[in-house]
JSON list of C-alpha atoms in Angstrom, two decimals:
[
{"chain": "A", "resi": 1, "resn": "UNK", "atom": "CA", "xyz": [0.00, 0.00, 0.00]},
{"chain": "A", "resi": 2, "resn": "UNK", "atom": "CA", "xyz": [1.45, 3.41, -0.87]},
{"chain": "A", "resi": 3, "resn": "UNK", "atom": "CA", "xyz": [2.26, 6.04, 1.70]},
{"chain": "A", "resi": 4, "resn": "UNK", "atom": "CA", "xyz": [-0.77, 8.27, 2.24]},
{"chain": "A", "resi": 5, "resn": "UNK", "atom": "CA", "xyz": [-0.58, 12.03, 2.29]},
{"chain": "A", "resi": 6, "resn": "UNK", "atom": "CA", "xyz": [-1.04, 13.41, 5.78]},
{"chain": "A", "resi": 7, "resn": "UNK", "atom": "CA", "xyz": [-0.30, 17.06, 5.17]},
{"chain": "A", "resi": 8, "resn": "UNK", "atom": "CA", "xyz": [-3.47, 19.08, 4.52]},
{"chain": "A", "resi": 9, "resn": "UNK", "atom": "CA", "xyz": [-1.59, 21.02, 1.83]},
{"chain": "A", "resi": 10, "resn": "UNK", "atom": "CA", "xyz": [-0.60, 17.83, -0.01]},
{"chain": "A", "resi": 11, "resn": "UNK", "atom": "CA", "xyz": [-4.14, 16.44, 0.07]},
{"chain": "A", "resi": 12, "resn": "UNK", "atom": "CA", "xyz": [-5.66, 19.72, -1.13]},
{"chain": "A", "resi": 13, "resn": "UNK", "atom": "CA", "xyz": [-3.11, 20.17, -3.92]},
{"chain": "A", "resi": 14, "resn": "UNK", "atom": "CA", "xyz": [-3.63, 16.54, -4.94]},
{"chain": "A", "resi": 15, "resn": "UNK", "atom": "CA", "xyz": [-7.41, 17.03, -5.21]},
{"chain": "A", "resi": 16, "resn": "UNK", "atom": "CA", "xyz": [-6.97, 20.28, -7.15]},
{"chain": "A", "resi": 17, "resn": "UNK", "atom": "CA", "xyz": [-4.31, 18.74, -9.40]},
{"chain": "A", "resi": 18, "resn": "UNK", "atom": "CA", "xyz": [-6.52, 15.82, -10.45]},
{"chain": "A", "resi": 19, "resn": "UNK", "atom": "CA", "xyz": [-9.59, 18.00, -11.05]},
{"chain": "A", "resi": 20, "resn": "UNK", "atom": "CA", "xyz": [-7.55, 20.57, -12.99]},
{"chain": "A", "resi": 21, "resn": "UNK", "atom": "CA", "xyz": [-5.83, 17.90, -15.06]},
{"chain": "A", "resi": 22, "resn": "UNK", "atom": "CA", "xyz": [-9.12, 16.19, -15.96]},
{"chain": "A", "resi": 23, "resn": "UNK", "atom": "CA", "xyz": [-10.49, 19.57, -17.02]},
{"chain": "A", "resi": 24, "resn": "UNK", "atom": "CA", "xyz": [-14.26, 19.09, -16.94]},
{"chain": "A", "resi": 25, "resn": "UNK", "atom": "CA", "xyz": [-16.99, 18.96, -14.27]},
{"chain": "A", "resi": 26, "resn": "UNK", "atom": "CA", "xyz": [-17.34, 15.83, -12.15]},
{"chain": "A", "resi": 27, "resn": "UNK", "atom": "CA", "xyz": [-19.85, 14.76, -9.56]},
{"chain": "A", "resi": 28, "resn": "UNK", "atom": "CA", "xyz": [-18.85, 14.17, -5.94]},
{"chain": "A", "resi": 29, "resn": "UNK", "atom": "CA", "xyz": [-18.79, 10.36, -6.21]},
{"chain": "A", "resi": 30, "resn": "UNK", "atom": "CA", "xyz": [-16.45, 10.43, -9.23]},
{"chain": "A", "resi": 31, "resn": "UNK", "atom": "CA", "xyz": [-14.16, 12.91, -7.49]},
{"chain": "A", "resi": 32, "resn": "UNK", "atom": "CA", "xyz": [-14.03, 10.80, -4.33]},
{"chain": "A", "resi": 33, "resn": "UNK", "atom": "CA", "xyz": [-13.34, 7.64, -6.34]},
{"chain": "A", "resi": 34, "resn": "UNK", "atom": "CA", "xyz": [-10.47, 9.07, -8.38]},
{"chain": "A", "resi": 35, "resn": "UNK", "atom": "CA", "xyz": [-8.85, 10.79, -5.38]},
{"chain": "A", "resi": 36, "resn": "UNK", "atom": "CA", "xyz": [-8.86, 7.80, -3.02]},
{"chain": "A", "resi": 37, "resn": "UNK", "atom": "CA", "xyz": [-8.55, 4.89, -5.49]},
{"chain": "A", "resi": 38, "resn": "UNK", "atom": "CA", "xyz": [-4.73, 4.59, -5.36]},
{"chain": "A", "resi": 39, "resn": "UNK", "atom": "CA", "xyz": [-4.48, 4.96, -1.58]},
{"chain": "A", "resi": 40, "resn": "UNK", "atom": "CA", "xyz": [-2.56, 8.25, -1.43]},
{"chain": "A", "resi": 41, "resn": "UNK", "atom": "CA", "xyz": [-5.50, 9.95, 0.32]},
{"chain": "A", "resi": 42, "resn": "UNK", "atom": "CA", "xyz": [-7.83, 8.24, 2.75]},
{"chain": "A", "resi": 43, "resn": "UNK", "atom": "CA", "xyz": [-11.58, 8.83, 2.62]},
{"chain": "A", "resi": 44, "resn": "UNK", "atom": "CA", "xyz": [-11.84, 10.92, 5.80]},
{"chain": "A", "resi": 45, "resn": "UNK", "atom": "CA", "xyz": [-9.08, 13.30, 4.69]},
{"chain": "A", "resi": 46, "resn": "UNK", "atom": "CA", "xyz": [-10.74, 13.59, 1.28]},
{"chain": "A", "resi": 47, "resn": "UNK", "atom": "CA", "xyz": [-14.11, 14.55, 2.81]},
{"chain": "A", "resi": 48, "resn": "UNK", "atom": "CA", "xyz": [-12.53, 17.08, 5.17]},
{"chain": "A", "resi": 49, "resn": "UNK", "atom": "CA", "xyz": [-10.28, 18.81, 2.67]},
{"chain": "A", "resi": 50, "resn": "UNK", "atom": "CA", "xyz": [-12.70, 18.70, -0.26]},
{"chain": "A", "resi": 51, "resn": "UNK", "atom": "CA", "xyz": [-15.19, 20.69, 1.80]},
{"chain": "A", "resi": 52, "resn": "UNK", "atom": "CA", "xyz": [-12.46, 23.11, 2.88]},
{"chain": "A", "resi": 53, "resn": "UNK", "atom": "CA", "xyz": [-11.59, 23.64, -0.80]},
{"chain": "A", "resi": 54, "resn": "UNK", "atom": "CA", "xyz": [-15.27, 24.37, -1.46]},
{"chain": "A", "resi": 55, "resn": "UNK", "atom": "CA", "xyz": [-15.45, 26.85, 1.42]},
{"chain": "A", "resi": 56, "resn": "UNK", "atom": "CA", "xyz": [-12.26, 28.57, 0.22]},
{"chain": "A", "resi": 57, "resn": "UNK", "atom": "CA", "xyz": [-13.74, 28.75, -3.34]},
{"chain": "A", "resi": 58, "resn": "UNK", "atom": "CA", "xyz": [-10.87, 26.75, -4.86]},
{"chain": "A", "resi": 59, "resn": "UNK", "atom": "CA", "xyz": [-13.51, 24.27, -6.05]},
{"chain": "A", "resi": 60, "resn": "UNK", "atom": "CA", "xyz": [-16.85, 25.54, -7.32]},
{"chain": "A", "resi": 61, "resn": "UNK", "atom": "CA", "xyz": [-20.22, 23.79, -7.38]},
{"chain": "A", "resi": 62, "resn": "UNK", "atom": "CA", "xyz": [-21.88, 24.35, -10.73]},
{"chain": "A", "resi": 63, "resn": "UNK", "atom": "CA", "xyz": [-25.52, 25.43, -10.88]},
{"chain": "A", "resi": 64, "resn": "UNK", "atom": "CA", "xyz": [-27.87, 22.65, -11.89]},
{"chain": "A", "resi": 65, "resn": "UNK", "atom": "CA", "xyz": [-29.48, 22.71, -15.28]},
{"chain": "A", "resi": 66, "resn": "UNK", "atom": "CA", "xyz": [-33.16, 23.64, -15.53]},
{"chain": "A", "resi": 67, "resn": "UNK", "atom": "CA", "xyz": [-35.42, 20.70, -14.91]},
{"chain": "A", "resi": 68, "resn": "UNK", "atom": "CA", "xyz": [-32.91, 18.85, -12.73]},
{"chain": "A", "resi": 69, "resn": "UNK", "atom": "CA", "xyz": [-34.98, 17.94, -9.69]},
{"chain": "A", "resi": 70, "resn": "UNK", "atom": "CA", "xyz": [-32.39, 15.69, -8.06]},
{"chain": "A", "resi": 71, "resn": "UNK", "atom": "CA", "xyz": [-32.09, 16.46, -4.37]},
{"chain": "A", "resi": 72, "resn": "UNK", "atom": "CA", "xyz": [-28.91, 14.50, -3.71]},
{"chain": "A", "resi": 73, "resn": "UNK", "atom": "CA", "xyz": [-25.71, 16.54, -3.35]},
{"chain": "A", "resi": 74, "resn": "UNK", "atom": "CA", "xyz": [-23.93, 13.60, -5.03]},
{"chain": "A", "resi": 75, "resn": "UNK", "atom": "CA", "xyz": [-25.47, 14.74, -8.34]},
{"chain": "A", "resi": 76, "resn": "UNK", "atom": "CA", "xyz": [-23.92, 18.21, -8.13]},
{"chain": "A", "resi": 77, "resn": "UNK", "atom": "CA", "xyz": [-21.02, 18.91, -10.46]},
{"chain": "A", "resi": 78, "resn": "UNK", "atom": "CA", "xyz": [-17.79, 20.54, -9.38]},
{"chain": "A", "resi": 79, "resn": "UNK", "atom": "CA", "xyz": [-14.92, 22.29, -11.16]},
{"chain": "A", "resi": 80, "resn": "UNK", "atom": "CA", "xyz": [-11.67, 23.90, -10.13]},
{"chain": "A", "resi": 81, "resn": "UNK", "atom": "CA", "xyz": [-11.84, 27.69, -9.84]},
{"chain": "A", "resi": 82, "resn": "UNK", "atom": "CA", "xyz": [-9.23, 29.93, -11.47]},
{"chain": "A", "resi": 83, "resn": "UNK", "atom": "CA", "xyz": [-7.52, 30.30, -8.09]},
{"chain": "A", "resi": 84, "resn": "UNK", "atom": "CA", "xyz": [-7.59, 26.55, -7.52]},
{"chain": "A", "resi": 85, "resn": "UNK", "atom": "CA", "xyz": [-6.11, 26.01, -10.98]},
{"chain": "A", "resi": 86, "resn": "UNK", "atom": "CA", "xyz": [-3.23, 28.38, -10.17]},
{"chain": "A", "resi": 87, "resn": "UNK", "atom": "CA", "xyz": [-2.58, 26.56, -6.90]},
{"chain": "A", "resi": 88, "resn": "UNK", "atom": "CA", "xyz": [-2.62, 23.15, -8.62]},
{"chain": "A", "resi": 89, "resn": "UNK", "atom": "CA", "xyz": [-0.25, 24.25, -11.36]},
{"chain": "A", "resi": 90, "resn": "UNK", "atom": "CA", "xyz": [2.03, 26.16, -9.01]},
{"chain": "A", "resi": 91, "resn": "UNK", "atom": "CA", "xyz": [2.36, 23.66, -6.18]},
{"chain": "A", "resi": 92, "resn": "UNK", "atom": "CA", "xyz": [1.84, 20.20, -7.70]},
{"chain": "A", "resi": 93, "resn": "UNK", "atom": "CA", "xyz": [5.50, 19.92, -8.76]},
{"chain": "A", "resi": 94, "resn": "UNK", "atom": "CA", "xyz": [6.70, 20.97, -5.29]},
{"chain": "A", "resi": 95, "resn": "UNK", "atom": "CA", "xyz": [4.36, 18.91, -3.12]},
{"chain": "A", "resi": 96, "resn": "UNK", "atom": "CA", "xyz": [3.61, 15.82, -5.21]},
{"chain": "A", "resi": 97, "resn": "UNK", "atom": "CA", "xyz": [6.07, 13.36, -6.73]},
{"chain": "A", "resi": 98, "resn": "UNK", "atom": "CA", "xyz": [5.92, 13.07, -10.52]},
{"chain": "A", "resi": 99, "resn": "UNK", "atom": "CA", "xyz": [5.29, 9.33, -10.27]},
{"chain": "A", "resi": 100, "resn": "UNK", "atom": "CA", "xyz": [2.34, 9.90, -7.94]},
{"chain": "A", "resi": 101, "resn": "UNK", "atom": "CA", "xyz": [0.86, 12.55, -10.25]},
{"chain": "A", "resi": 102, "resn": "UNK", "atom": "CA", "xyz": [1.23, 10.34, -13.34]},
{"chain": "A", "resi": 103, "resn": "UNK", "atom": "CA", "xyz": [-0.08, 7.15, -11.72]},
{"chain": "A", "resi": 104, "resn": "UNK", "atom": "CA", "xyz": [-3.07, 8.96, -10.23]},
{"chain": "A", "resi": 105, "resn": "UNK", "atom": "CA", "xyz": [-3.97, 10.70, -13.48]},
{"chain": "A", "resi": 106, "resn": "UNK", "atom": "CA", "xyz": [-3.80, 7.42, -15.44]},
{"chain": "A", "resi": 107, "resn": "UNK", "atom": "CA", "xyz": [-5.90, 5.76, -12.75]},
{"chain": "A", "resi": 108, "resn": "UNK", "atom": "CA", "xyz": [-8.45, 8.58, -12.92]},
{"chain": "A", "resi": 109, "resn": "UNK", "atom": "CA", "xyz": [-8.67, 8.27, -16.70]},
{"chain": "A", "resi": 110, "resn": "UNK", "atom": "CA", "xyz": [-9.21, 4.54, -16.27]},
{"chain": "A", "resi": 111, "resn": "UNK", "atom": "CA", "xyz": [-12.24, 5.37, -14.12]},
{"chain": "A", "resi": 112, "resn": "UNK", "atom": "CA", "xyz": [-13.65, 8.08, -16.37]},
{"chain": "A", "resi": 113, "resn": "UNK", "atom": "CA", "xyz": [-14.79, 6.77, -19.72]},
{"chain": "A", "resi": 114, "resn": "UNK", "atom": "CA", "xyz": [-14.21, 8.59, -22.98]},
{"chain": "A", "resi": 115, "resn": "UNK", "atom": "CA", "xyz": [-17.97, 8.93, -23.39]},
{"chain": "A", "resi": 116, "resn": "UNK", "atom": "CA", "xyz": [-18.26, 10.65, -20.02]},
{"chain": "A", "resi": 117, "resn": "UNK", "atom": "CA", "xyz": [-15.48, 13.04, -21.06]},
{"chain": "A", "resi": 118, "resn": "UNK", "atom": "CA", "xyz": [-17.46, 14.01, -24.17]},
{"chain": "A", "resi": 119, "resn": "UNK", "atom": "CA", "xyz": [-14.83, 12.58, -26.50]},
{"chain": "A", "resi": 120, "resn": "UNK", "atom": "CA", "xyz": [-15.31, 12.46, -30.25]},
{"chain": "A", "resi": 121, "resn": "UNK", "atom": "CA", "xyz": [-13.76, 9.38, -31.82]},
{"chain": "A", "resi": 122, "resn": "UNK", "atom": "CA", "xyz": [-12.85, 9.30, -35.52]},
{"chain": "A", "resi": 123, "resn": "UNK", "atom": "CA", "xyz": [-11.20, 6.72, -37.75]},
{"chain": "A", "resi": 124, "resn": "UNK", "atom": "CA", "xyz": [-10.79, 5.83, -41.41]},
{"chain": "A", "resi": 125, "resn": "UNK", "atom": "CA", "xyz": [-8.77, 3.66, -43.76]},
{"chain": "A", "resi": 126, "resn": "UNK", "atom": "CA", "xyz": [-6.90, 5.20, -46.67]},
{"chain": "A", "resi": 127, "resn": "UNK", "atom": "CA", "xyz": [-5.44, 3.21, -49.58]},
{"chain": "A", "resi": 128, "resn": "UNK", "atom": "CA", "xyz": [-1.80, 4.05, -50.32]},
{"chain": "A", "resi": 129, "resn": "UNK", "atom": "CA", "xyz": [-1.74, 2.86, -53.96]},
{"chain": "A", "resi": 130, "resn": "UNK", "atom": "CA", "xyz": [0.93, 0.23, -53.40]},
{"chain": "A", "resi": 131, "resn": "UNK", "atom": "CA", "xyz": [-1.35, -2.44, -51.89]},
{"chain": "A", "resi": 132, "resn": "UNK", "atom": "CA", "xyz": [-0.90, -1.10, -48.35]},
{"chain": "A", "resi": 133, "resn": "UNK", "atom": "CA", "xyz": [-3.38, 1.00, -46.38]},
{"chain": "A", "resi": 134, "resn": "UNK", "atom": "CA", "xyz": [-3.08, 3.64, -43.69]},
{"chain": "A", "resi": 135, "resn": "UNK", "atom": "CA", "xyz": [-5.35, 3.44, -40.67]},
{"chain": "A", "resi": 136, "resn": "UNK", "atom": "CA", "xyz": [-6.03, 6.87, -39.11]},
{"chain": "A", "resi": 137, "resn": "UNK", "atom": "CA", "xyz": [-7.66, 7.28, -35.72]},
{"chain": "A", "resi": 138, "resn": "UNK", "atom": "CA", "xyz": [-8.12, 10.16, -33.30]},
{"chain": "A", "resi": 139, "resn": "UNK", "atom": "CA", "xyz": [-9.79, 11.15, -30.06]},
{"chain": "A", "resi": 140, "resn": "UNK", "atom": "CA", "xyz": [-10.76, 14.74, -29.32]},
{"chain": "A", "resi": 141, "resn": "UNK", "atom": "CA", "xyz": [-12.13, 15.70, -25.91]},
{"chain": "A", "resi": 142, "resn": "UNK", "atom": "CA", "xyz": [-13.11, 18.92, -24.16]},
{"chain": "A", "resi": 143, "resn": "UNK", "atom": "CA", "xyz": [-9.46, 20.04, -23.96]},
{"chain": "A", "resi": 144, "resn": "UNK", "atom": "CA", "xyz": [-8.78, 19.48, -27.66]},
{"chain": "A", "resi": 145, "resn": "UNK", "atom": "CA", "xyz": [-6.90, 16.77, -29.53]},
{"chain": "A", "resi": 146, "resn": "UNK", "atom": "CA", "xyz": [-6.12, 14.03, -27.00]},
{"chain": "A", "resi": 147, "resn": "UNK", "atom": "CA", "xyz": [-4.82, 11.44, -29.41]},
{"chain": "A", "resi": 148, "resn": "UNK", "atom": "CA", "xyz": [-4.05, 11.08, -33.11]},
{"chain": "A", "resi": 149, "resn": "UNK", "atom": "CA", "xyz": [-2.39, 8.14, -34.83]},
{"chain": "A", "resi": 150, "resn": "UNK", "atom": "CA", "xyz": [-1.70, 7.00, -38.39]},
{"chain": "A", "resi": 151, "resn": "UNK", "atom": "CA", "xyz": [-0.26, 3.55, -38.95]},
{"chain": "A", "resi": 152, "resn": "UNK", "atom": "CA", "xyz": [0.46, 1.62, -42.14]},
{"chain": "A", "resi": 153, "resn": "UNK", "atom": "CA", "xyz": [-1.15, -1.77, -42.61]},
{"chain": "A", "resi": 154, "resn": "UNK", "atom": "CA", "xyz": [0.11, -4.32, -45.14]},
{"chain": "A", "resi": 155, "resn": "UNK", "atom": "CA", "xyz": [-3.41, -5.30, -46.21]},
{"chain": "A", "resi": 156, "resn": "UNK", "atom": "CA", "xyz": [-6.98, -4.07, -46.06]},
{"chain": "A", "resi": 157, "resn": "UNK", "atom": "CA", "xyz": [-7.78, -6.99, -43.73]},
{"chain": "A", "resi": 158, "resn": "UNK", "atom": "CA", "xyz": [-5.08, -5.85, -41.28]},
{"chain": "A", "resi": 159, "resn": "UNK", "atom": "CA", "xyz": [-6.32, -2.24, -41.46]},
{"chain": "A", "resi": 160, "resn": "UNK", "atom": "CA", "xyz": [-9.89, -3.46, -40.89]},
{"chain": "A", "resi": 161, "resn": "UNK", "atom": "CA", "xyz": [-8.81, -5.38, -37.77]},
{"chain": "A", "resi": 162, "resn": "UNK", "atom": "CA", "xyz": [-7.15, -2.21, -36.49]},
{"chain": "A", "resi": 163, "resn": "UNK", "atom": "CA", "xyz": [-10.35, -0.27, -37.11]},
{"chain": "A", "resi": 164, "resn": "UNK", "atom": "CA", "xyz": [-12.53, -2.92, -35.42]},
{"chain": "A", "resi": 165, "resn": "UNK", "atom": "CA", "xyz": [-10.29, -3.02, -32.34]},
{"chain": "A", "resi": 166, "resn": "UNK", "atom": "CA", "xyz": [-10.20, 0.76, -32.12]},
{"chain": "A", "resi": 167, "resn": "UNK", "atom": "CA", "xyz": [-13.99, 1.02, -32.56]},
{"chain": "A", "resi": 168, "resn": "UNK", "atom": "CA", "xyz": [-14.52, -1.63, -29.90]},
{"chain": "A", "resi": 169, "resn": "UNK", "atom": "CA", "xyz": [-12.22, -0.18, -27.23]},
{"chain": "A", "resi": 170, "resn": "UNK", "atom": "CA", "xyz": [-10.79, 3.25, -28.08]},
{"chain": "A", "resi": 171, "resn": "UNK", "atom": "CA", "xyz": [-10.12, 3.96, -24.40]},
{"chain": "A", "resi": 172, "resn": "UNK", "atom": "CA", "xyz": [-7.95, 0.84, -24.10]},
{"chain": "A", "resi": 173, "resn": "UNK", "atom": "CA", "xyz": [-5.98, 1.78, -27.22]},
{"chain": "A", "resi": 174, "resn": "UNK", "atom": "CA", "xyz": [-5.50, 5.31, -25.89]},
{"chain": "A", "resi": 175, "resn": "UNK", "atom": "CA", "xyz": [-4.45, 4.23, -22.40]},
{"chain": "A", "resi": 176, "resn": "UNK", "atom": "CA", "xyz": [-2.18, 1.53, -23.83]},
{"chain": "A", "resi": 177, "resn": "UNK", "atom": "CA", "xyz": [-0.32, 4.00, -26.01]},
{"chain": "A", "resi": 178, "resn": "UNK", "atom": "CA", "xyz": [-0.01, 6.49, -23.14]},
{"chain": "A", "resi": 179, "resn": "UNK", "atom": "CA", "xyz": [1.37, 3.69, -20.97]},
{"chain": "A", "resi": 180, "resn": "UNK", "atom": "CA", "xyz": [3.90, 2.72, -23.63]},
{"chain": "A", "resi": 181, "resn": "UNK", "atom": "CA", "xyz": [5.20, 6.22, -24.34]},
{"chain": "A", "resi": 182, "resn": "UNK", "atom": "CA", "xyz": [5.42, 7.09, -20.63]},
{"chain": "A", "resi": 183, "resn": "UNK", "atom": "CA", "xyz": [7.25, 3.86, -19.82]},
{"chain": "A", "resi": 184, "resn": "UNK", "atom": "CA", "xyz": [4.47, 2.63, -17.56]},
{"chain": "A", "resi": 185, "resn": "UNK", "atom": "CA", "xyz": [4.09, -0.71, -19.36]},
{"chain": "A", "resi": 186, "resn": "UNK", "atom": "CA", "xyz": [2.97, -2.55, -16.23]},
{"chain": "A", "resi": 187, "resn": "UNK", "atom": "CA", "xyz": [-0.26, -0.57, -16.58]},
{"chain": "A", "resi": 188, "resn": "UNK", "atom": "CA", "xyz": [-1.13, -2.68, -19.63]},
{"chain": "A", "resi": 189, "resn": "UNK", "atom": "CA", "xyz": [-1.28, -5.79, -17.47]},
{"chain": "A", "resi": 190, "resn": "UNK", "atom": "CA", "xyz": [-3.23, -4.27, -14.55]},
{"chain": "A", "resi": 191, "resn": "UNK", "atom": "CA", "xyz": [-6.94, -4.99, -14.32]}
]
């Protein structure tokens, strides 16, 4: 089990860092899950410091859309304020290890589906004229282009398999490539 953060500053910066890095509104349950899932923050510290961040206006509760009659606070959405974003960007490098930041962000992305992030997934197959084909695929989310790849296939059948696998699990392809280029290959074998 990893060492948990005990400093209030570390816990608060960690919460702000993850919310800022994700970049779109989340409900309370999703925030709690992504913050405590790797064991760096325990649940009681999360509850305490999340509410302090709300009181200090570093995290903002978004107004509900018209017609939303839910009474549960768990259905509220939260975002990082401009001040919270500055704190996260300014202090994350000083108070949080790079490995902790990276592992936690990858873990959070594992929890949050591409659909929930409002991602647009595109793909196509282009003939090259020499019997080979190029498979193009991309993922664009609320922050812009998250992923773009072009890869040559030796046959249309191979390109079609690439397209089918990407269509079936674009999030797995995305996370797998991120894991490979960041050197976190063990992530590919984690469940």
